[in-house]
Short mmCIF file of C-alpha atoms and ligand atoms in Angstrom, two decimals:
data_model
loop_
_atom_site.label_atom_id
_atom_site.label_comp_id
_atom_site.label_asym_id
_atom_site.label_seq_id
_atom_site.Cartn_x
_atom_site.Cartn_y
_atom_site.Cartn_z
CA UNK A 150 124.42 103.19 151.00
CA UNK A 151 122.92 103.90 147.66
CA UNK A 152 120.88 101.58 145.44
CA UNK A 153 122.66 100.09 142.49
CA UNK A 154 121.52 97.69 139.81
CA UNK A 155 122.98 94.26 139.29
CA UNK A 156 122.83 93.59 135.60
CA UNK A 157 122.31 89.87 135.74
CA UNK A 158 120.17 88.50 132.99
CA UNK A 159 117.23 89.19 135.24
CA UNK A 160 118.47 92.74 135.85
CA UNK A 161 117.61 92.44 139.51
CA UNK A 162 118.20 95.21 142.02
CA UNK A 163 120.79 94.95 144.82
CA UNK A 164 122.27 97.11 147.56
CA UNK A 165 125.92 98.15 147.49
CA UNK A 166 128.19 101.16 147.65
CA UNK A 167 128.10 103.58 144.72
CA UNK A 168 130.89 103.21 142.17
CA UNK A 169 132.89 106.33 141.46
CA UNK A 170 133.15 107.32 137.84
CA UNK A 171 136.85 106.57 137.75
CA UNK A 172 136.60 103.24 139.61
CA UNK A 173 136.92 100.11 137.56
CA UNK A 174 133.60 98.29 137.59
CA UNK A 175 134.30 94.57 137.42
CA UNK A 176 132.03 91.81 136.21
CA UNK A 177 131.84 88.84 133.89
CA UNK A 178 130.24 87.47 130.77
CA UNK A 179 129.08 83.89 131.28
CA UNK A 180 130.28 82.66 127.91
CA UNK A 181 129.66 79.04 128.97
CA UNK A 182 126.03 79.58 130.01
CA UNK A 183 124.13 80.39 126.81
CA UNK A 184 120.59 81.61 127.38
CA UNK A 185 117.64 81.97 125.03
CA UNK A 186 117.82 83.17 121.43
CA UNK A 187 117.06 86.86 120.92
CA UNK A 188 114.37 86.89 118.26
CA UNK A 189 115.33 89.09 115.35
CA UNK A 190 111.76 90.37 115.52
CA UNK A 191 112.47 92.53 118.56
CA UNK A 192 114.04 94.92 116.05
CA UNK A 193 110.67 95.21 114.28
CA UNK A 194 109.01 98.39 113.06
CA UNK A 195 105.55 99.90 113.14
CA UNK A 196 104.16 101.90 110.21
CA UNK A 197 100.74 103.49 110.68
CA UNK A 198 98.53 105.68 108.52
CA UNK A 199 99.29 108.63 110.75
CA UNK A 200 100.65 112.03 109.78
CA UNK A 201 103.50 111.58 107.32
CA UNK A 202 104.30 108.04 108.39
CA UNK A 203 103.04 106.37 105.22
CA UNK A 204 102.39 109.27 102.83
CA UNK A 205 105.67 111.17 102.23
CA UNK A 206 107.52 108.80 104.55
CA UNK A 207 107.13 105.59 102.58
CA UNK A 208 104.72 106.25 99.74
CA UNK A 209 105.26 109.08 97.25
CA UNK A 210 103.46 107.49 94.31
CA UNK A 211 104.87 106.19 91.03
CA UNK A 212 104.70 109.62 89.34
CA UNK A 213 106.72 111.40 92.03
CA UNK A 214 110.02 113.12 91.20
CA UNK A 215 111.38 111.51 94.37
CA UNK A 216 113.15 108.30 93.29
CA UNK A 217 110.79 105.41 93.93
CA UNK A 218 109.97 101.86 92.97
CA UNK A 219 106.27 101.41 92.24
CA UNK A 220 105.58 104.47 94.40
CA UNK A 221 107.73 103.49 97.39
CA UNK A 222 110.71 105.72 98.26
CA UNK A 223 114.05 104.20 97.27
CA UNK A 224 116.01 106.03 99.99
CA UNK A 225 113.73 104.74 102.76
CA UNK A 226 113.81 101.21 101.39
CA UNK A 227 117.62 101.24 101.16
CA UNK A 228 117.98 102.56 104.71
CA UNK A 229 115.57 100.04 106.22
CA UNK A 230 117.06 97.19 104.24
CA UNK A 231 120.52 98.11 105.49
CA UNK A 232 119.50 97.48 109.10
CA UNK A 233 117.67 94.27 108.15
CA UNK A 234 114.26 95.27 109.47
CA UNK A 235 112.80 91.86 110.36
CA UNK A 236 109.08 92.66 110.48
CA UNK A 237 106.71 95.61 109.93
CA UNK A 238 103.37 96.09 111.66
CA UNK A 239 100.66 97.87 109.60
CA UNK A 240 98.21 99.71 109.15
CA UNK A 241 97.86 100.79 112.81
CA UNK A 242 97.55 101.48 115.69
CA UNK A 243 94.32 103.28 116.22
CA UNK A 244 93.99 103.60 112.45
CA UNK A 245 93.58 99.83 112.21
CA UNK A 246 90.51 100.12 114.41
CA UNK A 247 88.71 102.19 111.74
CA UNK A 248 90.27 100.66 108.63
CA UNK A 249 88.27 98.99 105.89
CA UNK A 250 90.71 96.85 103.91
CA UNK A 251 88.45 97.00 100.84
CA UNK A 252 89.18 100.72 100.56
CA UNK A 253 92.82 99.89 99.80
CA UNK A 254 92.57 97.46 96.87
CA UNK A 255 91.81 97.82 93.18
CA UNK A 256 92.72 100.70 90.85
CA UNK A 257 94.08 103.55 92.95
CA UNK A 258 92.10 106.15 91.05
CA UNK A 259 88.89 104.45 92.13
CA UNK A 260 89.72 104.04 95.81
CA UNK A 261 87.56 106.01 98.23
CA UNK A 262 88.92 108.99 100.13
CA UNK A 263 88.04 108.88 103.82
CA UNK A 264 88.58 111.11 106.78
CA UNK A 265 91.30 109.82 109.10
CA UNK A 266 89.24 110.33 112.20
CA UNK A 267 92.04 109.51 114.63
CA UNK A 268 94.94 111.51 113.25
CA UNK A 269 93.33 114.07 111.01
CA UNK A 270 93.54 114.75 107.29
CA UNK A 271 92.30 112.67 104.42
CA UNK A 272 93.15 109.07 103.75
CA UNK A 273 93.44 108.52 99.99
CA UNK A 274 93.94 104.78 100.37
CA UNK A 275 96.67 104.96 97.71
CA UNK A 276 98.73 102.76 100.03
CA UNK A 277 96.75 99.60 100.69
CA UNK A 278 97.23 95.87 100.89
CA UNK A 279 99.24 95.37 97.68
CA UNK A 280 101.43 98.41 98.34
CA UNK A 281 102.16 97.27 101.91
CA UNK A 282 103.23 93.81 100.83
CA UNK A 283 105.33 95.33 98.05
CA UNK A 284 107.03 97.57 100.63
CA UNK A 285 107.70 94.61 102.96
CA UNK A 286 109.05 92.63 100.04
CA UNK A 287 111.32 95.50 98.97
CA UNK A 288 112.88 95.71 102.44
CA UNK A 289 112.88 91.90 102.92
CA UNK A 290 110.75 92.06 106.06
CA UNK A 291 108.05 89.77 107.40
CA UNK A 292 104.55 91.19 107.67
CA UNK A 293 102.39 91.85 110.70
CA UNK A 294 98.88 92.95 109.74
CA UNK A 295 96.56 94.48 112.34
CA UNK A 296 92.94 93.65 111.58
CA UNK A 297 90.00 95.78 112.63
CA UNK A 298 88.08 94.11 115.43
CA UNK A 299 86.62 97.34 116.76
CA UNK A 300 84.40 98.70 114.00
CA UNK A 301 84.41 95.65 111.70
CA UNK A 302 83.14 92.11 112.12
CA UNK A 303 84.65 88.62 112.05
CA UNK A 304 83.24 88.30 108.52
CA UNK A 305 85.26 91.32 107.34
CA UNK A 306 88.40 89.89 108.94
CA UNK A 307 87.79 86.49 107.40
CA UNK A 308 87.36 87.96 103.93
CA UNK A 309 90.63 89.90 104.23
CA UNK A 310 92.46 86.81 105.47
CA UNK A 311 91.13 84.76 102.56
CA UNK A 312 91.98 87.55 100.11
CA UNK A 313 95.51 87.59 101.49
CA UNK A 314 96.20 83.88 101.88
CA UNK A 315 93.87 81.76 99.74
CA UNK A 316 95.57 79.31 97.42
CA UNK A 317 92.25 78.06 96.04
CA UNK A 318 90.42 79.07 92.87
CA UNK A 319 87.84 81.04 94.84
CA UNK A 320 86.38 84.47 94.18
CA UNK A 321 88.59 86.34 96.67
CA UNK A 322 91.77 84.74 95.33
CA UNK A 323 90.64 85.61 91.80
CA UNK A 324 90.02 89.19 92.89
CA UNK A 325 93.55 89.35 94.34
CA UNK A 326 94.93 88.01 91.06
CA UNK A 327 92.91 90.52 89.07
CA UNK A 328 94.45 93.23 91.25
CA UNK A 329 97.91 92.08 90.24
CA UNK A 330 98.94 89.40 92.72
CA UNK A 331 98.10 85.84 91.78
CA UNK A 332 100.19 84.27 94.56
CA UNK A 333 99.02 84.47 98.16
CA UNK A 334 100.69 87.16 100.25
CA UNK A 335 103.10 86.01 102.98
CA UNK A 336 101.26 87.00 106.16
CA UNK A 337 103.49 86.31 109.14
CA UNK A 338 101.50 87.71 112.05
CA UNK A 339 98.02 89.11 112.55
CA UNK A 340 97.06 91.42 115.38
CA UNK A 341 93.50 90.76 116.51
CA UNK A 342 92.56 94.05 118.08
CA UNK A 343 94.65 97.12 118.86
CA UNK A 344 94.55 98.87 122.20
CA UNK A 345 91.17 97.28 122.84
CA UNK A 346 91.24 99.04 126.23
CA UNK A 347 91.43 102.45 124.45
CA UNK A 348 91.05 103.50 120.82
CA UNK A 349 90.06 99.92 120.02
CA UNK A 350 86.69 100.31 121.68
CA UNK A 351 87.36 101.16 125.34
CA UNK A 352 86.61 97.55 126.22
CA UNK A 353 86.95 95.79 129.54
CA UNK A 354 89.32 92.81 129.57
CA UNK A 355 86.37 90.48 130.16
CA UNK A 356 84.47 91.84 127.16
CA UNK A 357 87.59 91.84 124.97
CA UNK A 358 88.43 88.23 125.88
CA UNK A 359 84.94 87.15 124.76
CA UNK A 360 85.17 89.14 121.53
CA UNK A 361 88.67 87.83 120.90
CA UNK A 362 87.48 84.24 121.22
CA UNK A 363 84.87 84.93 118.58
CA UNK A 364 87.33 86.56 116.15
CA UNK A 365 89.96 83.88 116.76
CA UNK A 366 87.37 81.19 115.97
CA UNK A 367 86.69 82.62 112.53
CA UNK A 368 90.36 83.41 111.93
CA UNK A 369 90.70 79.79 110.77
CA UNK A 370 94.34 79.45 111.58
CA UNK A 371 95.93 76.40 110.06
CA UNK A 372 96.40 73.76 112.72
CA UNK A 373 94.01 75.30 115.22
CA UNK A 374 91.20 72.91 116.21
CA UNK A 375 90.20 70.92 113.11
CA UNK A 376 91.70 73.33 110.55
CA UNK A 377 94.63 71.20 109.46
CA UNK A 378 94.89 72.28 105.85
CA UNK A 379 94.03 75.96 105.91
CA UNK A 380 95.96 78.52 103.91
CA UNK A 381 96.11 80.90 106.85
CA UNK A 382 99.27 80.10 108.79
CA UNK A 383 99.71 83.51 110.45
CA UNK A 384 100.31 83.74 114.18
CA UNK A 385 97.47 85.33 116.17
CA UNK A 386 98.38 88.25 118.40
CA UNK A 387 95.78 89.32 120.96
CA UNK A 388 95.50 92.98 121.91
CA UNK A 389 97.28 93.12 125.24
CA UNK A 390 97.70 95.50 128.14
CA UNK A 391 98.83 99.06 128.32
CA UNK A 392 101.84 99.76 130.50
CA UNK A 393 101.63 97.86 133.81
CA UNK A 394 98.00 96.74 133.59
CA UNK A 395 98.54 93.17 134.77
CA UNK A 396 94.83 92.66 135.36
CA UNK A 397 94.24 92.95 131.60
CA UNK A 398 96.96 90.39 131.03
CA UNK A 399 95.52 87.96 133.56
CA UNK A 400 91.88 88.16 132.50
CA UNK A 401 92.63 87.91 128.78
CA UNK A 402 95.12 85.07 129.15
CA UNK A 403 92.85 83.07 131.46
CA UNK A 404 89.86 83.44 129.17
CA UNK A 405 91.40 83.33 125.72
CA UNK A 406 95.02 82.17 126.15
CA UNK A 407 94.64 78.87 124.27
CA UNK A 408 93.39 80.74 121.20
CA UNK A 409 96.42 83.04 120.79
CA UNK A 410 100.06 82.65 119.85
CA UNK A 411 101.15 85.94 121.36
CA UNK A 412 99.79 88.88 123.28
CA UNK A 413 100.88 92.46 122.75
CA UNK A 414 102.07 95.10 125.19
CA UNK A 415 102.20 98.84 124.57
CA UNK A 416 104.70 100.81 126.58
CA UNK A 417 105.62 104.39 125.68
CA UNK A 418 108.32 106.50 127.32
CA UNK A 419 106.46 109.65 128.31
CA UNK A 420 107.04 112.46 130.74
CA UNK A 421 106.49 111.25 134.33
CA UNK A 422 105.12 108.00 132.89
CA UNK A 423 101.80 109.77 132.39
CA UNK A 424 100.44 109.89 128.84
CA UNK A 425 98.40 113.01 129.65
CA UNK A 426 101.73 114.78 130.31
CA UNK A 427 103.29 113.66 127.01
CA UNK A 428 103.50 117.24 125.72
CA UNK A 429 105.51 118.39 128.74
CA UNK A 430 108.76 117.08 127.29
CA UNK A 431 110.31 118.13 124.02
CA UNK A 432 112.60 116.16 121.75
CA UNK A 433 115.02 119.09 121.30
CA UNK A 434 116.40 121.85 123.53
CA UNK A 435 115.43 120.08 126.74
CA UNK A 436 116.94 121.17 130.06
CA UNK A 437 119.70 118.68 131.11
CA UNK A 438 117.59 117.58 134.10
CA UNK A 439 115.03 116.14 131.66
CA UNK A 440 117.58 113.67 130.33
CA UNK A 441 117.43 111.42 133.41
CA UNK A 442 113.65 111.43 133.68
CA UNK A 443 113.25 110.16 130.11
CA UNK A 444 115.93 107.49 130.56
CA UNK A 445 114.26 106.48 133.82
CA UNK A 446 110.88 106.15 132.12
CA UNK A 447 112.49 104.04 129.41
CA UNK A 448 114.07 101.88 132.12
CA UNK A 449 110.62 101.20 133.56
CA UNK A 450 110.09 98.83 130.65
CA UNK A 451 112.05 96.33 132.78
CA UNK A 452 109.73 96.09 135.81
CA UNK A 453 106.74 96.29 133.48
CA UNK A 454 107.98 93.24 131.56
CA UNK A 455 108.74 91.41 134.79
CA UNK A 456 105.23 92.04 136.12
CA UNK A 457 103.57 90.75 132.95
CA UNK A 458 105.89 87.77 132.70
CA UNK A 459 105.01 86.74 136.24
CA UNK A 460 101.34 86.58 135.21
CA UNK A 461 102.17 84.82 131.95
CA UNK A 462 104.33 82.25 133.74
CA UNK A 463 101.39 81.35 135.96
CA UNK A 464 98.86 80.92 133.18
CA UNK A 465 101.27 79.64 130.53
CA UNK A 466 104.19 77.95 132.33
CA UNK A 467 105.32 76.26 129.10
CA UNK A 468 105.93 79.72 127.63
CA UNK A 469 104.01 78.93 124.47
CA UNK A 470 102.58 82.44 124.24
CA UNK A 471 104.96 85.18 123.18
CA UNK A 472 104.96 88.72 124.53
CA UNK A 473 105.07 91.19 121.63
CA UNK A 474 105.87 94.77 122.64
CA UNK A 475 104.33 95.96 119.41
CA UNK A 476 104.39 99.67 120.28
CA UNK A 477 107.23 101.28 122.24
CA UNK A 478 109.36 104.40 122.11
CA UNK A 479 109.51 108.02 123.22
CA UNK A 480 106.49 110.28 122.91
CA UNK A 481 107.20 114.02 123.21
CA UNK A 482 105.40 117.22 122.29
CA UNK A 483 105.10 117.56 118.50
CA UNK A 484 107.72 119.77 116.84
CA UNK A 485 106.60 123.42 116.86
CA UNK A 486 104.92 124.40 113.61
CA UNK A 487 103.85 120.87 112.73
CA UNK A 488 100.31 119.52 112.78
CA UNK A 489 99.86 118.20 116.38
CA UNK A 490 97.94 115.13 115.22
CA UNK A 491 100.85 114.06 113.06
CA UNK A 492 103.04 113.23 116.08
CA UNK A 493 106.18 114.43 114.31
CA UNK A 494 109.14 114.78 116.66
CA UNK A 495 112.88 115.12 116.23
CA UNK A 496 115.14 112.40 117.52
CA UNK A 497 118.38 112.84 119.43
CA UNK A 498 121.24 111.09 121.16
CA UNK A 499 118.87 110.65 124.11
CA UNK A 500 116.52 108.60 121.93
CA UNK A 501 119.43 106.42 120.84
CA UNK A 502 120.14 105.76 124.52
CA UNK A 503 116.47 104.90 125.05
CA UNK A 504 116.62 102.44 122.16
CA UNK A 505 119.86 100.82 123.33
CA UNK A 506 118.73 100.63 126.97
CA UNK A 507 115.46 99.07 125.78
CA UNK A 508 117.25 96.49 123.63
CA UNK A 509 119.40 95.50 126.59
CA UNK A 510 116.21 95.01 128.60
CA UNK A 511 114.58 93.00 125.80
CA UNK A 512 117.68 90.79 125.58
CA UNK A 513 117.37 90.03 129.27
CA UNK A 514 113.73 89.01 128.66
CA UNK A 515 114.32 87.15 125.41
CA UNK A 516 112.66 83.98 126.66
CA UNK A 517 109.24 85.69 126.55
CA UNK A 518 109.69 88.89 124.51
CA UNK A 519 109.72 87.59 120.95
CA UNK A 520 108.76 90.68 119.01
CA UNK A 521 108.87 94.45 119.48
CA UNK A 522 107.91 97.20 117.05
CA UNK A 523 109.25 100.67 117.58
CA UNK A 524 106.71 103.44 117.08
CA UNK A 525 107.29 104.29 114.35
CA UNK A 526 109.39 103.66 111.23
CA UNK A 527 109.25 107.07 109.49
CA UNK A 528 108.23 110.60 110.54
CA UNK A 529 106.14 109.56 113.56
CA UNK A 530 107.17 109.53 117.25
CA UNK A 531 110.57 107.84 117.85
CA UNK A 532 111.22 107.47 114.17
CA UNK A 533 114.06 105.63 112.51
CA UNK A 534 113.97 107.98 109.54
CA UNK A 535 112.79 111.54 108.92
CA UNK A 536 111.93 112.83 105.47
CA UNK A 537 111.45 116.29 104.08
CA UNK A 538 110.58 116.38 100.38
CA UNK A 539 113.31 114.47 98.57
CA UNK A 540 115.63 114.49 101.61
CA UNK A 541 115.90 111.87 104.31
CA UNK A 542 117.79 111.76 107.60
CA UNK A 543 118.82 108.70 109.57
CA UNK A 544 118.08 109.40 113.21
CA UNK A 545 120.23 108.45 116.20
CA UNK A 546 117.62 105.77 116.89
CA UNK A 547 118.25 104.36 113.42
CA UNK A 548 121.93 104.19 114.22
CA UNK A 549 121.25 102.39 117.52
CA UNK A 550 119.33 99.77 115.51
CA UNK A 551 122.23 99.58 113.05
CA UNK A 552 124.69 98.92 115.89
CA UNK A 553 122.46 96.24 117.45
CA UNK A 554 121.84 94.41 114.18
CA UNK A 555 124.19 91.48 115.06
CA UNK A 556 121.92 90.65 118.00
CA UNK A 557 119.22 89.42 115.61
CA UNK A 558 118.77 85.70 116.40
CA UNK A 559 121.88 85.70 118.58
CA UNK A 560 122.10 83.59 121.76
CA UNK A 561 122.12 85.48 125.06
CA UNK A 562 125.27 85.27 127.17
CA UNK A 563 124.44 86.39 130.72
CA UNK A 564 126.34 89.46 131.91
CA UNK A 565 127.08 89.86 135.61
CA UNK A 566 128.00 93.41 136.47
CA UNK A 567 126.82 96.04 138.89
CA UNK A 568 126.06 99.56 137.75
CA UNK A 569 125.65 102.63 139.95
CA UNK A 570 122.17 104.12 140.12
CA UNK A 571 121.22 107.51 138.71
CA UNK A 572 118.43 109.60 140.13
CA UNK A 573 115.55 111.02 138.09
CA UNK A 574 112.49 112.97 139.24
CA UNK A 575 110.39 109.82 139.42
CA UNK A 576 112.90 107.22 140.57
CA UNK A 577 116.30 105.61 140.16
CA UNK A 578 117.75 103.66 137.28
CA UNK A 579 121.09 102.07 136.38
CA UNK A 580 123.73 104.33 134.88
CA UNK A 581 124.53 101.76 132.23
CA UNK A 582 123.11 98.51 130.92
CA UNK A 583 125.01 95.78 129.13
CA UNK A 584 124.01 92.75 127.13
CA UNK A 585 126.08 90.12 125.37
CA UNK A 586 125.28 87.40 122.88
CA UNK A 587 126.84 84.84 120.59
CA UNK A 588 125.76 85.84 117.11
CA UNK A 589 125.04 83.87 113.98
CA UNK A 590 128.45 84.85 112.57
CA UNK A 591 130.18 83.01 115.44
CA UNK A 592 131.37 86.19 117.13
CA UNK A 593 130.44 87.43 120.58
CA UNK A 594 128.86 90.88 120.71
CA UNK A 595 128.74 93.11 123.76
CA UNK A 596 126.40 96.11 123.76
CA UNK A 597 126.70 98.91 126.31
CA UNK A 598 124.29 101.78 126.81
CA UNK A 599 125.71 104.41 129.15
CA UNK A 600 122.80 106.64 130.12
CA UNK A 601 125.01 108.66 132.45
CA UNK A 602 125.35 112.00 130.69
CA UNK A 603 128.10 113.18 133.06
CA UNK A 604 130.38 110.18 133.69
CA UNK A 605 132.22 107.53 131.79
CA UNK A 606 133.07 104.15 133.36
CA UNK A 607 136.01 101.81 133.24
CA UNK A 608 134.78 98.24 133.00
CA UNK A 609 136.68 94.98 133.32
CA UNK A 610 134.67 91.93 132.32
CA UNK A 611 135.96 88.41 132.81
CA UNK A 612 135.32 86.35 129.68
CA UNK A 613 135.25 83.00 131.50
CA UNK A 614 135.71 80.14 129.07
CA UNK A 615 135.50 82.49 126.08
CA UNK A 616 138.57 82.43 123.92
CA UNK A 617 138.37 85.85 122.31
CA UNK A 618 141.62 87.68 121.76
CA UNK A 619 140.54 90.52 119.53
CA UNK A 620 137.96 93.29 120.02
CA UNK A 621 136.69 96.04 117.74
CA UNK A 622 133.57 98.13 117.80
CA UNK A 623 131.60 101.29 117.18
CA UNK A 624 130.36 104.12 119.34
CA UNK A 625 127.41 106.47 119.00
CA UNK A 626 127.79 109.67 120.98
CA UNK A 627 127.99 113.44 120.55
CA UNK A 628 128.93 116.51 122.53
CA UNK A 629 125.37 117.84 122.68
CA UNK A 630 122.65 116.00 124.57
CA UNK A 631 120.19 116.74 121.81
CA UNK A 632 122.49 116.03 118.87
CA UNK A 633 120.29 115.13 115.93
CA UNK A 634 120.19 114.82 112.17
CA UNK A 635 118.03 116.91 109.87
CA UNK A 636 116.91 115.96 106.37
CA UNK A 637 118.95 117.87 103.80
CA UNK A 638 121.74 118.80 106.23
CA UNK A 639 125.10 117.22 107.00
CA UNK A 640 124.87 114.56 109.71
CA UNK A 641 125.60 115.78 113.25
CA UNK A 642 125.61 112.33 114.80
CA UNK A 643 126.54 108.90 113.41
CA UNK A 644 128.46 105.86 114.65
CA UNK A 645 132.26 106.02 114.65
CA UNK A 646 134.92 103.35 115.20
CA UNK A 647 135.55 102.75 118.91
CA UNK A 648 139.09 102.27 120.19
CA UNK A 649 138.43 102.19 123.93
CA UNK A 650 138.32 98.40 124.42
CA UNK A 651 141.03 95.76 124.76
CA UNK A 652 141.32 92.09 125.73
CA UNK A 653 144.12 90.98 128.00
CA UNK A 654 144.37 87.73 129.99
CA UNK A 655 140.81 86.89 129.03
CA UNK A 656 139.50 90.15 130.48
CA UNK A 657 137.64 92.67 128.39
CA UNK A 658 138.57 96.21 129.44
CA UNK A 659 136.28 98.98 128.26
CA UNK A 660 136.64 102.70 128.64
CA UNK A 661 132.97 103.60 128.27
CA UNK A 662 132.40 107.31 127.61
CA UNK A 663 129.51 109.26 129.09
CA UNK A 664 126.20 109.32 127.15
CA UNK A 665 127.22 106.71 124.65
CA UNK A 666 126.10 103.53 122.95
CA UNK A 667 128.96 101.12 122.27
CA UNK A 668 128.73 97.77 120.51
CA UNK A 669 131.81 95.53 120.52
CA UNK A 670 132.61 92.50 118.44
CA UNK A 671 134.87 89.86 120.00
CA UNK A 672 136.60 87.06 118.16
O1 LIG B 109 101.64 105.10 117.73
C1 LIG B 109 100.62 106.05 117.87
C2 LIG B 109 99.39 105.50 118.55
O2 LIG B 109 99.72 105.15 119.86
C3 LIG B 109 98.81 104.24 117.98
O3 LIG B 109 97.93 104.47 116.94
C4 LIG B 109 98.04 103.68 119.14
O4 LIG B 109 97.92 102.28 119.07
C5 LIG B 109 98.82 104.18 120.33
O5 LIG B 109 97.99 104.77 121.27
#
């Protein structure tokens, strides 16, 4: 007997015989049992002042020869707009923990130049508050601002919030208008603290909870306590645990839960699940055996979410507080020849599988996971886009997001199917994951991530009361495990039409190739 995974909505484990690659794996989509809505925000992005994430990646300046709108790259905006990025988190990350928002307003020529003490190099502050909101506006995304609660004070936070949101005729609102923006900025979410257990001050959960309560008090959120008419309507996101640190979750929720709208979680896919070993895996040219270990580490997101949700369900049974996975993705050794602190890594088919597998997990946890922000949007870690001078490449991860776009605000349809388990150095994980949802356009979408690099699977899924008769779709795959795209070169990997699915007698038959992401549309 070998362990296999039962891909119910809860993705629980079960015991059964292993399926052979050529067997037909049967299952069903419970089209008559709609689950929670998948927040569009789980397809969110993270853009930090780190390496070439902002400068080069997003900001080139208005005088650049690279086509731009008010200094922001047109190619990057078009690409992000095309996948309907729902929300962007900024300015960090660890950078947020040292950021002084006042450095990033006013005439750019007068802005101070500071050392970026976390990631190296100089921070010109050319990209600040107004530029960030312009960028978000250009890509039609909501904004998620991380305030500095590590090296700044509640007073500094309060001033920034008033500068951003005040509708009154006060000095901060006048200053904002003098800097070119009379109307308040649309601030959707505010992170209070970032990695408070690490670069945000190496705090204990007890100490952080106390500090958080103080910051949240002076945050003056509209509707909180007696603040019924405040201009600040942003949701408050407390700095949450790293990885599987459920003690952090418990202590912070118990002590400060009523003063937050969401709590964050950071989970990176790193070699052996150990951040100190992050440089032991490379994005490119990896031995085939490394494929499974990375996909296994990505799969661990599932038990990590379950562990945190168990704690949250105890403290917050009404599920008022959202879980925001506001940093996730693969973290490999930096590309040879690049500045190590810039965390620049290539991005391959394997990363697309990580993204798709992770989305399927998030969909199964949609009741609590209401935002996620991949780290990061451009040129940093598991990036959506890579730029080199005037050239830009869309990564396989970008294309995974493009395929999953219909799942934004779609309603989960539970999938019951059993996948064989694959073995990695550190554990076992399901060969494939599947999620399904009824989308806003009325169609049913089925997403499949086959992490098995060696075998395809034949699937037959009963559609229950669903009345679909027609299926079409796209596939993302390639011959090479590390297929990737390079700025300035022809694309080596991109989605293609998929012809391996059919509906007959209300059964969806899928011929799922090895190492592939497939998204089907049923109507
Ligand atoms: O995304 C890179 C860094 O990873 C972020 O700055 C920090 O929050 C995390 O440790």
